[in-house]
Amino acid sequence: EVQLQASGGGLAQAGGFLRLSCAASQLHLDDYAIGWFRQAPGKEREGVSCIDSSSGSKYYADSVKGRFTISSDNAKNTVYLQMNSLKPEDTAVYYCATDCNTGPGVTWGQGTQVTVSS
């Protein structure tokens, strides 16, 4: 069974940084694109970033371009999201998933809370 384990969330001040990890089991990163999504209270889930390890393609939402960096370590089967210059509007539960888009058949991690104080 494919599983994703997200971690690394926490409390940061505006302008600070956090690094999220998405550890995958029962899959090879070369076979999947891994996406990061977030959902703030009262808002819909939105795509933040995505990486296709086999091609090296990366995607960033406009709201995080230049601040967030996605990367993968195939040896550790883990995808990272380095979040710099954090803003209060980055506050959300962050999820990783086995696709760049939501839809049927996508496996989700359990979510990790990111809170950015002003």
Short mmCIF file of C-alpha atoms in Angstrom, two decimals:
data_model
loop_
_atom_site.label_atom_id
_atom_site.label_comp_id
_atom_site.label_asym_id
_atom_site.label_seq_id
_atom_site.Cartn_x
_atom_site.Cartn_y
_atom_site.Cartn_z
CA GLU A 1 0.00 0.00 0.00
CA VAL A 2 1.39 3.38 -1.04
CA GLN A 3 1.79 5.71 1.93
CA LEU A 4 2.98 9.28 2.36
CA GLN A 5 4.12 10.76 5.66
CA ALA A 6 4.31 14.54 5.85
CA SER A 7 6.30 16.24 8.61
CA GLY A 8 8.20 19.39 9.43
CA GLY A 9 5.40 21.81 10.11
CA GLY A 10 5.36 24.11 13.08
CA LEU A 11 5.29 27.71 14.16
CA ALA A 12 7.43 30.31 12.42
CA GLN A 13 7.61 34.08 12.41
CA ALA A 14 6.99 36.09 9.28
CA GLY A 15 10.18 36.13 7.25
CA GLY A 16 11.27 32.83 8.74
CA PHE A 17 11.59 29.41 7.22
CA LEU A 18 10.49 25.82 7.57
CA ARG A 19 11.27 22.66 5.66
CA LEU A 20 8.56 20.10 5.07
CA SER A 21 9.30 16.48 4.29
CA CYS A 22 7.13 13.94 2.53
CA ALA A 23 8.42 10.42 3.08
CA ALA A 24 7.01 7.88 0.65
CA SER A 25 6.73 4.15 1.10
CA GLN A 26 5.78 1.39 -1.29
CA LEU A 27 6.52 3.54 -4.31
CA HIS A 28 9.47 4.87 -6.30
CA LEU A 29 9.61 8.61 -6.76
CA ASP A 30 10.55 8.10 -10.42
CA ASP A 31 7.11 6.60 -10.98
CA TYR A 32 5.09 9.42 -9.44
CA ALA A 33 4.83 13.16 -9.41
CA ILE A 34 4.61 14.36 -5.81
CA GLY A 35 2.58 17.46 -5.08
CA TRP A 36 2.32 19.73 -2.06
CA PHE A 37 -1.05 21.25 -1.33
CA ARG A 38 -2.34 23.41 1.48
CA GLN A 39 -5.66 24.23 3.02
CA ALA A 40 -6.25 27.23 5.21
CA PRO A 41 -9.30 27.49 7.50
CA GLY A 42 -12.40 28.31 5.49
CA LYS A 43 -10.59 28.00 2.17
CA GLU A 44 -10.35 25.36 -0.50
CA ARG A 45 -7.31 23.15 -0.85
CA GLU A 46 -4.84 24.64 -3.30
CA GLY A 47 -1.79 23.34 -5.09
CA VAL A 48 1.49 24.81 -3.87
CA SER A 49 4.24 22.94 -5.68
CA CYS A 50 4.90 19.72 -7.52
CA ILE A 51 7.88 17.73 -8.71
CA ASP A 52 8.26 15.01 -11.30
CA SER A 53 11.50 13.32 -10.27
CA SER A 54 11.82 11.33 -13.50
CA SER A 55 11.86 14.45 -15.67
CA GLY A 56 13.04 17.02 -13.15
CA SER A 57 10.01 19.19 -13.85
CA LYS A 58 8.90 21.45 -11.04
CA TYR A 59 5.80 23.57 -10.59
CA TYR A 60 5.13 26.43 -8.20
CA ALA A 61 2.00 28.39 -7.51
CA ASP A 62 2.42 32.10 -8.19
CA SER A 63 1.93 32.84 -4.50
CA VAL A 64 5.07 30.93 -3.51
CA LYS A 65 7.39 31.41 -6.50
CA GLY A 66 10.77 32.66 -5.42
CA ARG A 67 10.14 31.70 -1.80
CA PHE A 68 9.51 27.95 -1.82
CA THR A 69 11.74 25.28 -3.34
CA ILE A 70 10.73 21.68 -3.97
CA SER A 71 13.30 18.91 -4.21
CA SER A 72 13.53 15.17 -4.00
CA ASP A 73 15.99 12.65 -2.62
CA ASN A 74 15.33 9.39 -4.42
CA ALA A 75 17.70 7.48 -2.16
CA LYS A 76 15.56 8.47 0.82
CA ASN A 77 12.31 8.32 -1.15
CA THR A 78 11.51 11.74 0.26
CA VAL A 79 10.33 15.00 -1.23
CA TYR A 80 11.10 18.27 0.52
CA LEU A 81 9.50 21.69 0.45
CA GLN A 82 11.84 24.42 1.64
CA MET A 83 9.74 27.41 2.60
CA ASN A 84 11.57 30.71 3.02
CA SER A 85 10.37 34.25 3.60
CA LEU A 86 7.23 32.90 5.17
CA LYS A 87 4.14 35.07 5.33
CA PRO A 88 1.11 34.87 7.62
CA GLU A 89 -0.96 33.92 4.55
CA ASP A 90 1.14 30.74 4.25
CA THR A 91 -0.59 29.48 7.40
CA ALA A 92 -2.39 26.26 6.50
CA VAL A 93 -2.32 22.51 6.81
CA TYR A 94 0.10 21.23 4.21
CA TYR A 95 -0.42 17.89 2.50
CA CYS A 96 1.63 15.88 0.07
CA ALA A 97 0.06 13.66 -2.56
CA THR A 98 0.97 11.31 -5.38
CA ASP A 99 0.04 13.74 -8.14
CA CYS A 100 0.21 17.38 -9.09
CA ASN A 101 -3.57 17.50 -9.25
CA THR A 102 -6.34 16.25 -7.01
CA GLY A 103 -8.61 13.52 -8.21
CA PRO A 104 -9.55 9.88 -7.81
CA GLY A 105 -6.76 7.45 -7.14
CA VAL A 106 -4.47 10.02 -5.53
CA THR A 107 -2.86 9.02 -2.24
CA TRP A 108 -2.62 11.75 0.41
CA GLY A 109 -0.37 12.17 3.40
CA GLN A 110 -1.89 13.09 6.73
CA GLY A 111 -1.08 16.80 6.69
CA THR A 112 1.23 18.95 8.77
CA GLN A 113 0.26 22.30 10.29
CA VAL A 114 2.23 25.40 9.36
CA THR A 115 1.50 28.55 11.33
CA VAL A 116 3.21 31.83 10.52
CA SER A 117 2.88 34.67 12.99
CA SER A 118 3.17 38.31 12.03
#
